[in-house]
Short mmCIF file of C-alpha atoms in Angstrom, two decimals:
data_model
loop_
_atom_site.label_atom_id
_atom_site.label_comp_id
_atom_site.label_asym_id
_atom_site.label_seq_id
_atom_site.Cartn_x
_atom_site.Cartn_y
_atom_site.Cartn_z
CA MET A 1172 19.57 5.88 -10.29
CA LYS A 1173 19.39 2.71 -12.33
CA LYS A 1174 21.70 -0.04 -11.12
CA ILE A 1175 20.70 -2.93 -13.35
CA THR A 1176 18.95 -2.63 -16.69
CA THR A 1177 17.92 -5.39 -19.04
CA GLU A 1178 17.03 -4.85 -22.68
CA ASP A 1179 15.18 -7.47 -24.71
CA LEU A 1180 16.76 -10.19 -22.61
CA ASN A 1181 16.16 -13.77 -23.73
CA LEU A 1182 17.50 -16.99 -22.29
CA TYR A 1183 17.27 -20.44 -23.83
CA TYR A 1184 18.00 -23.76 -22.17
CA GLY A 1185 18.72 -25.66 -25.38
CA SER A 1186 15.52 -25.19 -27.37
CA PHE A 1187 13.46 -24.11 -24.33
CA HIS A 1188 12.83 -20.38 -24.32
CA ALA A 1189 13.00 -19.64 -20.58
CA LEU A 1190 13.15 -15.84 -20.52
CA LYS A 1191 11.31 -13.88 -23.16
CA GLY A 1192 12.25 -10.32 -24.03
CA ILE A 1193 12.72 -9.07 -20.49
CA GLY A 1194 13.12 -5.32 -20.19
CA MET A 1195 13.41 -3.84 -16.72
CA ALA A 1196 15.32 -1.26 -14.74
CA ILE A 1197 16.31 -1.94 -11.15
CA GLU A 1198 16.93 1.12 -9.00
CA GLU A 1199 20.02 1.49 -6.89
CA ARG A 1200 19.71 0.93 -3.12
CA ARG A 1201 16.22 -0.35 -3.26
CA ILE A 1202 14.68 -3.76 -2.81
CA THR A 1203 13.22 -5.26 -5.95
CA ALA A 1204 11.11 -8.38 -5.58
CA ILE A 1205 10.52 -10.86 -8.37
CA ILE A 1206 7.38 -12.95 -7.91
CA GLY A 1207 5.60 -15.53 -9.99
CA PRO A 1208 4.59 -19.19 -9.99
CA SER A 1209 7.15 -21.99 -9.94
CA GLY A 1210 8.96 -22.37 -13.22
CA CYS A 1211 8.17 -18.85 -14.44
CA GLY A 1212 11.84 -17.96 -14.77
CA LYS A 1213 12.34 -15.70 -11.77
CA SER A 1214 15.39 -17.55 -10.42
CA THR A 1215 16.80 -17.82 -13.93
CA LEU A 1216 16.44 -14.06 -14.30
CA VAL A 1217 18.20 -13.28 -11.05
CA ARG A 1218 20.97 -15.73 -11.84
CA ILE A 1219 21.69 -13.78 -14.98
CA PHE A 1220 22.76 -10.77 -12.95
CA ASN A 1221 25.94 -12.46 -11.79
CA ARG A 1222 26.16 -14.88 -14.69
CA ILE A 1223 25.77 -18.04 -12.65
CA ASN A 1224 23.76 -19.39 -15.55
CA ASP A 1225 27.00 -19.47 -17.55
CA LEU A 1226 27.84 -22.62 -15.61
CA ILE A 1227 24.86 -24.48 -17.10
CA GLU A 1228 25.40 -26.23 -20.38
CA GLU A 1229 23.36 -25.30 -23.44
CA VAL A 1230 22.38 -21.91 -22.04
CA ARG A 1231 22.14 -19.20 -24.66
CA ILE A 1232 21.46 -15.59 -23.84
CA THR A 1233 20.55 -12.71 -26.14
CA GLY A 1234 19.88 -9.08 -25.34
CA LYS A 1235 21.62 -6.85 -22.86
CA VAL A 1236 22.15 -6.79 -19.12
CA LEU A 1237 23.70 -3.54 -18.01
CA ILE A 1238 25.10 -3.02 -14.56
CA ASP A 1239 26.17 0.56 -13.95
CA GLY A 1240 25.67 1.09 -17.66
CA ARG A 1241 27.99 -1.68 -18.82
CA ASN A 1242 26.84 -4.88 -20.51
CA ILE A 1243 27.98 -7.76 -18.28
CA TYR A 1244 27.76 -10.16 -21.23
CA GLU A 1245 30.47 -8.34 -23.18
CA PRO A 1246 33.25 -10.85 -23.92
CA ASP A 1247 35.89 -8.91 -22.01
CA TYR A 1248 33.78 -8.37 -18.89
CA ASP A 1249 35.72 -9.43 -15.80
CA LEU A 1250 33.70 -12.29 -14.29
CA VAL A 1251 35.62 -12.35 -11.04
CA SER A 1252 34.88 -8.70 -10.35
CA LEU A 1253 31.25 -9.26 -11.39
CA ARG A 1254 30.76 -12.06 -8.86
CA LYS A 1255 32.48 -9.97 -6.23
CA SER A 1256 30.25 -6.97 -6.80
CA VAL A 1257 27.05 -9.00 -7.31
CA GLY A 1258 26.70 -11.54 -4.51
CA MET A 1259 24.10 -14.21 -4.11
CA VAL A 1260 22.21 -15.69 -1.16
CA PHE A 1261 20.45 -18.99 -1.73
CA GLN A 1262 17.39 -20.78 -0.35
CA ARG A 1263 19.23 -22.86 2.16
CA PRO A 1264 22.02 -21.23 4.10
CA ASN A 1265 25.27 -22.62 2.71
CA PRO A 1266 28.09 -21.71 5.06
CA PHE A 1267 31.42 -23.35 4.28
CA PRO A 1268 32.46 -26.13 6.68
CA LEU A 1269 34.85 -23.72 8.30
CA SER A 1270 34.83 -21.54 11.39
CA ILE A 1271 32.53 -18.53 11.56
CA TYR A 1272 35.58 -16.27 11.25
CA ASP A 1273 36.98 -18.10 8.23
CA ASN A 1274 33.62 -18.02 6.46
CA VAL A 1275 33.58 -14.23 6.59
CA ALA A 1276 37.31 -13.91 5.90
CA PHE A 1277 37.12 -16.30 2.93
CA GLY A 1278 36.21 -13.74 0.28
CA PRO A 1279 38.61 -10.99 1.36
CA ARG A 1280 41.41 -13.57 1.47
CA ILE A 1281 40.88 -14.95 -2.03
CA HIS A 1282 40.36 -11.49 -3.45
CA ARG A 1283 43.43 -10.32 -1.52
CA MET A 1284 41.43 -7.43 -0.23
CA ALA A 1285 43.04 -7.29 3.19
CA GLY A 1286 46.13 -8.54 4.92
CA GLU A 1287 45.75 -10.96 7.84
CA GLY A 1288 46.22 -8.01 10.17
CA ASP A 1289 43.24 -6.19 8.73
CA LEU A 1290 40.97 -9.21 8.55
CA PRO A 1291 39.68 -9.18 12.15
CA GLY A 1292 38.38 -5.65 11.65
CA LEU A 1293 36.73 -6.59 8.37
CA VAL A 1294 35.13 -9.70 9.91
CA GLU A 1295 33.80 -7.65 12.80
CA GLU A 1296 32.44 -4.97 10.49
CA SER A 1297 30.73 -7.56 8.27
CA LEU A 1298 29.18 -9.42 11.20
CA LYS A 1299 28.00 -6.14 12.66
CA ALA A 1300 26.35 -5.25 9.36
CA VAL A 1301 24.14 -8.34 9.68
CA ASN A 1302 23.59 -7.90 13.43
CA LEU A 1303 25.50 -11.07 14.31
CA TRP A 1304 28.51 -9.61 16.07
CA GLY A 1305 26.88 -9.47 19.49
CA ASP A 1306 25.81 -13.12 19.30
CA LEU A 1307 28.94 -14.57 17.73
CA LYS A 1308 31.90 -12.45 18.77
CA ASP A 1309 32.93 -15.00 21.38
CA LYS A 1310 32.32 -17.99 19.12
CA LEU A 1311 34.26 -16.97 16.03
CA LYS A 1312 36.37 -20.14 16.03
CA ARG A 1313 33.37 -22.44 16.20
CA SER A 1314 32.10 -24.21 13.13
CA ALA A 1315 29.60 -22.16 11.12
CA LEU A 1316 27.56 -25.32 10.62
CA ASN A 1317 26.59 -25.44 14.31
CA ILE A 1318 24.71 -22.16 14.60
CA PRO A 1319 20.94 -21.80 14.04
CA LEU A 1320 19.72 -21.66 10.43
CA GLU A 1321 18.72 -18.02 10.62
CA GLN A 1322 22.19 -17.09 11.90
CA GLN A 1323 23.72 -19.22 9.15
CA GLN A 1324 21.75 -17.22 6.58
CA ARG A 1325 22.93 -13.97 8.15
CA LEU A 1326 26.46 -15.32 8.11
CA CYS A 1327 26.15 -16.04 4.39
CA ILE A 1328 25.07 -12.43 3.89
CA ALA A 1329 28.02 -11.25 6.02
CA ARG A 1330 30.31 -13.38 3.83
CA LEU A 1331 29.08 -11.46 0.80
CA ILE A 1332 29.30 -8.09 2.48
CA ALA A 1333 32.91 -8.75 3.42
CA VAL A 1334 33.95 -8.43 -0.23
CA ARG A 1335 32.12 -5.09 -0.49
CA PRO A 1336 29.56 -5.86 -3.18
CA ASP A 1337 27.08 -3.41 -4.72
CA VAL A 1338 24.25 -5.81 -5.39
CA LEU A 1339 22.83 -8.63 -3.27
CA LEU A 1340 20.76 -11.24 -5.09
CA MET A 1341 18.57 -13.32 -2.83
CA ASP A 1342 16.86 -16.41 -4.15
CA GLU A 1343 14.14 -17.37 -1.65
CA PRO A 1344 16.41 -16.47 1.27
CA CYS A 1345 13.78 -17.21 3.91
CA SER A 1346 12.18 -20.36 2.55
CA ALA A 1347 14.06 -22.57 5.01
CA LEU A 1348 13.36 -20.29 7.96
CA ASP A 1349 10.52 -20.06 10.45
CA PRO A 1350 8.36 -16.89 10.62
CA VAL A 1351 10.39 -15.24 13.40
CA ALA A 1352 13.68 -15.90 11.63
CA THR A 1353 12.09 -14.70 8.39
CA LEU A 1354 11.11 -11.44 10.03
CA LYS A 1355 14.67 -10.94 11.28
CA ILE A 1356 16.11 -11.45 7.79
CA GLU A 1357 13.51 -9.06 6.38
CA GLU A 1358 14.49 -6.42 8.95
CA LEU A 1359 18.10 -6.95 8.00
CA MET A 1360 17.29 -6.52 4.31
CA THR A 1361 15.59 -3.23 5.02
CA GLU A 1362 18.73 -2.05 6.83
CA LEU A 1363 21.01 -3.34 4.09
CA LYS A 1364 19.24 -1.50 1.32
CA LYS A 1365 20.73 1.74 2.62
CA ARG A 1366 24.02 0.51 1.17
CA TYR A 1367 23.18 -2.19 -1.33
CA THR A 1368 20.86 -2.84 -4.22
CA ILE A 1369 18.84 -5.93 -3.37
CA VAL A 1370 16.96 -8.20 -5.73
CA ILE A 1371 14.90 -10.91 -4.05
CA VAL A 1372 13.07 -13.84 -5.57
CA THR A 1373 10.24 -14.92 -3.35
CA HIS A 1374 7.23 -17.20 -3.36
CA ASN A 1375 5.92 -15.37 -0.37
CA MET A 1376 3.81 -12.52 -1.71
CA GLN A 1377 3.33 -10.96 1.70
CA GLN A 1378 7.10 -10.85 1.98
CA ALA A 1379 7.38 -9.04 -1.34
CA ALA A 1380 4.66 -6.63 -0.22
CA ARG A 1381 6.34 -6.04 3.15
CA ILE A 1382 9.90 -5.37 2.12
CA SER A 1383 10.23 -4.44 -1.53
CA ASP A 1384 10.06 -1.06 -3.21
CA GLU A 1385 9.43 -2.45 -6.68
CA THR A 1386 7.93 -5.75 -7.72
CA GLY A 1387 8.10 -7.65 -10.97
CA PHE A 1388 5.57 -10.35 -11.76
CA MET A 1389 6.73 -13.10 -14.11
CA LEU A 1390 4.72 -15.74 -15.89
CA LEU A 1391 5.96 -18.37 -18.35
CA GLY A 1392 9.24 -16.55 -18.91
CA GLU A 1393 7.71 -13.14 -19.45
CA LEU A 1394 7.87 -10.10 -17.21
CA ILE A 1395 4.17 -9.34 -17.13
CA GLU A 1396 4.30 -6.28 -14.94
CA PHE A 1397 6.97 -4.28 -13.16
CA ASP A 1398 5.94 -1.40 -10.94
CA ARG A 1399 6.02 0.12 -7.48
CA THR A 1400 5.16 -2.59 -4.97
CA GLU A 1401 2.34 -0.50 -3.58
CA LYS A 1402 0.79 -0.28 -7.04
CA ILE A 1403 1.21 -4.00 -7.76
CA PHE A 1404 -0.52 -4.98 -4.52
CA THR A 1405 -3.35 -2.47 -4.60
CA ALA A 1406 -4.13 -1.88 -8.25
CA PRO A 1407 -2.07 -4.00 -10.64
CA SER A 1408 -2.43 -3.06 -14.30
CA ASP A 1409 -2.49 -6.57 -15.73
CA LYS A 1410 -5.27 -9.05 -15.09
CA ARG A 1411 -2.76 -11.91 -14.85
CA THR A 1412 -0.92 -10.15 -12.01
CA GLU A 1413 -4.24 -9.58 -10.28
CA GLU A 1414 -5.19 -13.26 -10.62
CA TYR A 1415 -1.84 -14.44 -9.32
CA ILE A 1416 -1.56 -12.20 -6.27
CA THR A 1417 -5.18 -12.75 -5.26
CA GLY A 1418 -4.78 -16.50 -5.55
CA ARG A 1419 -7.12 -16.90 -8.50
CA TYR A 1420 -4.39 -18.15 -10.81
CA GLY A 1421 -4.11 -21.83 -11.60
CA MET B 86 -9.78 -20.95 -9.53
CA LEU B 87 -12.77 -20.52 -7.19
CA ARG B 88 -11.78 -19.55 -3.68
CA HIS B 89 -13.61 -19.90 -0.38
CA PHE B 90 -12.54 -16.28 0.10
CA ASP B 91 -14.87 -15.33 -2.79
CA GLU B 92 -17.83 -16.68 -0.83
CA GLU B 93 -16.83 -14.52 2.14
CA LEU B 94 -16.50 -11.46 -0.09
CA SER B 95 -19.87 -12.25 -1.62
CA ALA B 96 -21.43 -12.41 1.86
CA LEU B 97 -19.91 -9.00 2.64
CA ASN B 98 -21.29 -7.66 -0.63
CA GLN B 99 -24.78 -8.91 0.21
CA GLU B 100 -24.70 -7.25 3.62
CA ILE B 101 -23.67 -3.92 2.07
CA ILE B 102 -26.52 -4.18 -0.45
CA LYS B 103 -28.87 -4.86 2.45
CA MET B 104 -27.56 -1.85 4.37
CA GLY B 105 -27.83 0.28 1.23
CA SER B 106 -31.47 -0.61 0.71
CA LEU B 107 -32.30 0.13 4.38
CA VAL B 108 -30.61 3.53 4.10
CA GLU B 109 -32.39 4.29 0.83
CA GLU B 110 -35.67 3.46 2.51
CA ALA B 111 -34.87 5.57 5.60
CA ILE B 112 -34.14 8.61 3.44
CA TYR B 113 -37.27 8.06 1.35
CA ARG B 114 -39.46 7.76 4.45
CA SER B 115 -37.92 10.79 6.17
CA VAL B 116 -38.73 12.89 3.11
CA GLU B 117 -42.23 11.41 2.95
CA SER B 118 -42.80 12.24 6.62
CA LEU B 119 -42.00 15.84 5.82
CA LYS B 120 -44.09 15.98 2.66
CA GLN B 121 -47.08 14.30 4.28
CA GLN B 122 -46.52 15.92 7.69
CA ASP B 123 -46.78 12.42 9.11
CA LYS B 124 -45.31 11.96 12.61
CA LYS B 125 -45.82 8.19 12.49
CA ILE B 126 -43.48 7.80 9.54
CA ALA B 127 -40.92 10.11 11.18
CA ASN B 128 -40.97 8.07 14.39
CA ALA B 129 -40.54 4.85 12.43
CA VAL B 130 -37.43 6.28 10.71
CA ILE B 131 -35.95 7.12 14.12
CA ALA B 132 -36.79 3.70 15.58
CA ASP B 133 -35.42 1.75 12.60
CA ASP B 134 -32.04 3.48 12.71
CA GLU B 135 -30.86 0.94 15.26
CA LYS B 136 -30.96 -1.83 12.64
CA ILE B 137 -28.66 0.20 10.41
CA ASP B 138 -26.27 0.93 13.28
CA GLU B 139 -26.09 -2.77 14.08
CA LEU B 140 -25.46 -3.60 10.45
CA GLU B 141 -22.61 -1.10 10.36
CA LEU B 142 -20.98 -2.78 13.36
CA ARG B 143 -21.41 -6.21 11.79
CA LEU B 144 -19.92 -5.03 8.50
CA ASP B 145 -16.95 -3.47 10.30
CA GLU B 146 -16.32 -6.77 12.03
CA MET B 147 -16.58 -8.70 8.78
CA CYS B 148 -14.09 -6.38 7.09
CA LEU B 149 -11.58 -6.53 9.93
CA ASP B 150 -11.90 -10.29 10.10
CA LEU B 151 -11.22 -10.63 6.35
CA ILE B 152 -8.21 -8.31 6.53
CA ALA B 153 -6.74 -10.16 9.50
CA ARG B 154 -7.26 -13.65 8.14
CA ARG B 155 -6.96 -13.20 4.39
CA GLN B 156 -4.49 -10.35 4.01
CA PRO B 157 -6.24 -9.23 0.87
CA VAL B 158 -4.46 -7.54 -2.02
CA ALA B 159 -5.40 -5.85 -5.28
CA ALA B 160 -9.13 -5.99 -6.19
CA ASP B 161 -9.95 -7.89 -2.97
CA LEU B 162 -8.20 -5.22 -0.89
CA ARG B 163 -9.88 -2.38 -2.77
CA PHE B 164 -13.26 -4.01 -2.28
CA ILE B 165 -12.83 -4.42 1.48
CA ASP B 166 -11.36 -0.93 1.82
CA THR B 167 -14.34 0.47 -0.07
CA ALA B 168 -16.76 -1.60 1.99
CA MET B 169 -15.37 -0.07 5.20
CA LYS B 170 -15.68 3.46 3.85
CA ILE B 171 -19.11 2.92 2.30
CA THR B 172 -20.60 1.56 5.48
CA THR B 173 -19.43 4.66 7.36
CA ASP B 174 -21.05 6.86 4.72
CA LEU B 175 -24.25 4.81 4.68
CA GLU B 176 -24.54 4.95 8.43
CA ARG B 177 -24.11 8.74 8.37
CA MET B 178 -26.75 9.00 5.64
CA ALA B 179 -29.17 7.05 7.82
CA ASP B 180 -28.37 9.40 10.72
CA LEU B 181 -29.19 12.34 8.46
CA ALA B 182 -32.53 10.69 7.62
CA VAL B 183 -33.13 10.55 11.39
CA ASP B 184 -32.15 14.23 11.63
CA ILE B 185 -34.71 15.08 8.93
CA ALA B 186 -37.38 13.08 10.78
CA GLU B 187 -36.52 14.91 14.00
CA ARG B 188 -36.75 18.30 12.28
CA MET B 189 -40.14 17.23 10.93
CA LEU B 190 -41.31 16.38 14.45
CA GLU B 191 -40.14 19.80 15.65
CA ILE B 192 -42.47 21.58 13.23
CA ALA B 193 -45.19 18.95 12.91
CA ASP B 194 -47.69 20.65 15.20
CA GLN B 195 -47.48 23.99 13.47
CA PRO B 196 -48.61 24.98 10.01
CA LEU B 197 -45.85 24.89 7.42
CA LEU B 198 -44.10 28.25 7.09
CA LYS B 199 -44.45 28.11 3.33
CA PRO B 200 -45.26 25.60 0.64
CA LEU B 201 -42.26 23.35 0.08
CA ILE B 202 -40.84 23.91 -3.41
CA ASP B 203 -37.05 23.55 -3.47
CA ILE B 204 -36.82 21.12 -0.56
CA PRO B 205 -38.77 18.41 -2.45
CA LYS B 206 -36.53 19.02 -5.48
CA LEU B 207 -33.46 18.67 -3.26
CA ALA B 208 -34.99 15.55 -1.70
CA VAL B 209 -35.39 14.00 -5.15
CA ILE B 210 -31.71 14.66 -5.90
CA ALA B 211 -30.67 13.24 -2.51
CA GLN B 212 -32.71 10.10 -3.16
CA ASN B 213 -31.45 9.76 -6.72
CA MET B 214 -27.85 10.20 -5.60
CA THR B 215 -28.33 7.66 -2.82
CA LYS B 216 -29.83 5.18 -5.25
CA GLY B 217 -27.17 5.94 -7.87
CA SER B 218 -24.30 5.46 -5.45
CA ILE B 219 -25.68 2.14 -4.24
CA ASP B 220 -26.43 1.02 -7.81
CA ALA B 221 -22.90 1.93 -8.90
CA PHE B 222 -21.57 -0.26 -6.10
CA VAL B 223 -23.95 -3.17 -6.73
CA LYS B 224 -23.41 -3.16 -10.50
CA ARG B 225 -19.72 -2.18 -10.30
CA ASP B 226 -20.54 0.52 -12.84
CA VAL B 227 -18.27 3.56 -13.24
CA GLU B 228 -20.77 5.24 -15.59
CA ILE B 229 -23.53 5.20 -12.97
CA ALA B 230 -21.07 6.60 -10.42
CA LYS B 231 -20.07 9.32 -12.88
CA ARG B 232 -23.69 10.30 -13.62
CA THR B 233 -24.48 10.36 -9.92
CA LEU B 234 -21.48 12.55 -9.13
CA GLN B 235 -22.71 15.10 -11.65
CA MET B 236 -25.88 15.70 -9.63
CA GLU B 237 -24.08 17.20 -6.66
CA ASN B 238 -23.74 20.74 -8.03
CA GLU B 239 -27.48 21.01 -8.41
CA ALA B 240 -27.92 19.88 -4.80
CA ASP B 241 -25.56 22.62 -3.61
CA LYS B 242 -27.47 25.24 -5.63
CA LEU B 243 -30.82 24.15 -4.23
CA ARG B 244 -29.52 24.12 -0.68
CA ASN B 245 -28.23 27.66 -1.15
CA ALA B 246 -31.54 28.75 -2.68
CA VAL B 247 -33.49 27.31 0.28
CA GLN B 248 -31.18 28.96 2.77
CA ASP B 249 -31.30 32.35 0.99
CA GLU B 250 -35.04 32.29 0.82
CA LEU B 251 -35.61 31.25 4.44
CA VAL B 252 -33.05 33.67 5.84
CA ASN B 253 -33.79 36.71 3.68
CA ASN B 254 -37.54 36.37 3.13
CA TYR B 255 -38.49 35.13 6.58
CA ILE B 256 -35.96 35.17 9.43
CA VAL B 257 -34.51 38.62 8.62
CA LYS B 258 -37.90 40.17 7.93
CA ASP B 259 -39.73 38.57 10.83
CA GLY B 260 -37.72 36.95 13.62
CA SER B 261 -40.81 35.17 14.96
CA THR B 262 -40.70 32.83 11.92
CA ALA B 263 -37.33 31.44 13.01
CA PRO B 264 -38.66 28.44 14.99
CA ARG B 265 -40.44 27.22 11.84
CA ALA B 266 -37.80 28.40 9.35
CA ILE B 267 -34.67 27.00 11.02
CA PRO B 268 -35.83 23.33 10.97
CA LEU B 269 -36.50 23.67 7.23
CA LEU B 270 -33.13 25.29 6.75
CA LEU B 271 -31.54 22.39 8.58
CA VAL B 272 -33.49 19.88 6.48
CA SER B 273 -31.94 21.41 3.36
CA ARG B 274 -28.56 21.08 4.99
CA HIS B 275 -29.22 17.41 5.92
CA LEU B 276 -30.34 16.61 2.39
CA GLU B 277 -27.27 18.25 0.92
CA ARG B 278 -25.05 16.28 3.32
CA ILE B 279 -26.74 13.08 2.15
CA CYS B 280 -25.65 14.07 -1.37
CA ASP B 281 -22.08 14.61 -0.10
CA HIS B 282 -22.00 11.09 1.36
CA ALA B 283 -23.40 9.66 -1.89
CA THR B 284 -20.56 11.49 -3.64
CA ASN B 285 -18.03 9.83 -1.32
CA ILE B 286 -19.51 6.43 -2.09
CA CYS B 287 -19.34 7.05 -5.85
CA GLU B 288 -15.70 8.14 -5.61
CA ASP B 289 -14.84 5.06 -3.56
CA VAL B 290 -16.69 2.82 -6.01
CA VAL B 291 -14.63 4.23 -8.89
CA TYR B 292 -11.47 3.45 -6.92
CA MET B 293 -12.76 -0.04 -6.16
CA ILE B 294 -13.45 -0.74 -9.83
CA LYS B 295 -10.59 1.05 -11.57
CA GLY B 296 -7.94 1.26 -8.85
CA GLU B 297 -7.76 4.97 -9.57
CA VAL B 298 -8.24 7.64 -6.93
CA VAL B 299 -10.71 10.26 -8.18
CA LYS B 300 -11.55 11.72 -4.77
CA HIS B 301 -10.66 15.42 -4.92
CA HIS B 302 -9.56 14.83 -8.54
CA LEU B 303 -12.87 14.44 -10.33
CA TRP B 304 -11.37 15.73 -13.58
CA LYS B 305 -9.69 12.31 -13.85
CA LEU B 306 -13.10 10.82 -14.56
CA GLU B 307 -13.39 12.82 -17.74
CA GLN B 308 -10.20 11.34 -19.16
#
């Protein structure tokens, strides 16, 4: 089933045409990777899915972005519920300068999703979902800033999960991590896709090949090719995709 | 952008071409040994097989090394995948040339059971298919692969004709002809198997070039 669909999507930063006529359909509960050289628009595209780009001045968007069939750019679309259902993980882990417990409880508290009595259960469930409970259950009151980077990134994912999203957007989530930590996050993503739709932006093509079900290749604001990952990495249809993934581009 | 990887792929390509030409020569000489009833040529085919075996091992190593270090994708991956499969086929084709030479040695000291008619025709197809499959790879040419693939039916027919004739006209009628008939029957089988391996190579070459699997789906080539 399609979770996110874009139709003739264009984005302009002032007069700069950053996304050009993007049309794609992202399947539910699968991992979709967006690859492409720096500046091709892949982060911009992903940021559209929870309208973070709205915060940037002079951004103009045309076309449609449908999540569960509804255009998220309709004027009456509830932004708070959008950002709750479409969470984002960034390059560098960005835990709040709070305790581990309060990081995870933050979202449910502000969304009034659970009373204080229910929060411990929700925190435990969220930390378990990212395989952190065993490591952190006795350190919940410690500052989230003092745990290893990889655990911080997992914690950020747990923080999203706590508000029960549908979609997880990940913008280079492993670029600050070493290979072992990267592998752990990738394993986690594969587990998480049973419940969530995941869209990942990555510079690491092997990562896209390892974990994603579908891959989109972007170049200069255009979606050049979007297909099953297996197809993209064995027999891409477009010469530009071929040149990029084989390192002949540039 | 030119990559050092391209030089490594080019070296792999050269080694496959080298192996292909050795195999082509082995098949040609095995057939010649039979036609000319020449034991010297047959023995040379058997002795030279070692070079081809060594080349296969070297090519396997090169492919594994490139996969491990370069993690190839797309056309690079298809090329290395094809290289691994082709070398297996080429090595088997060379073994079949050895088999033909061995069959020749088995009957060399006796007069030929009958003049060879269909076996030389089958040998020409086997050699043409071998050459075609290697050419298709070297020139990255789907059309050559396609033309080569079309020869296989004729090879099957000739093999069947040889078998029918040897079994029905000789072995069934006079069992004492079997020691001279069976080696010829096996030669037809070896030649037809060479054609099968050439077919495999052609199918793999099409995949390498187009990224489309035509193995067991040859109708796709007509589209």
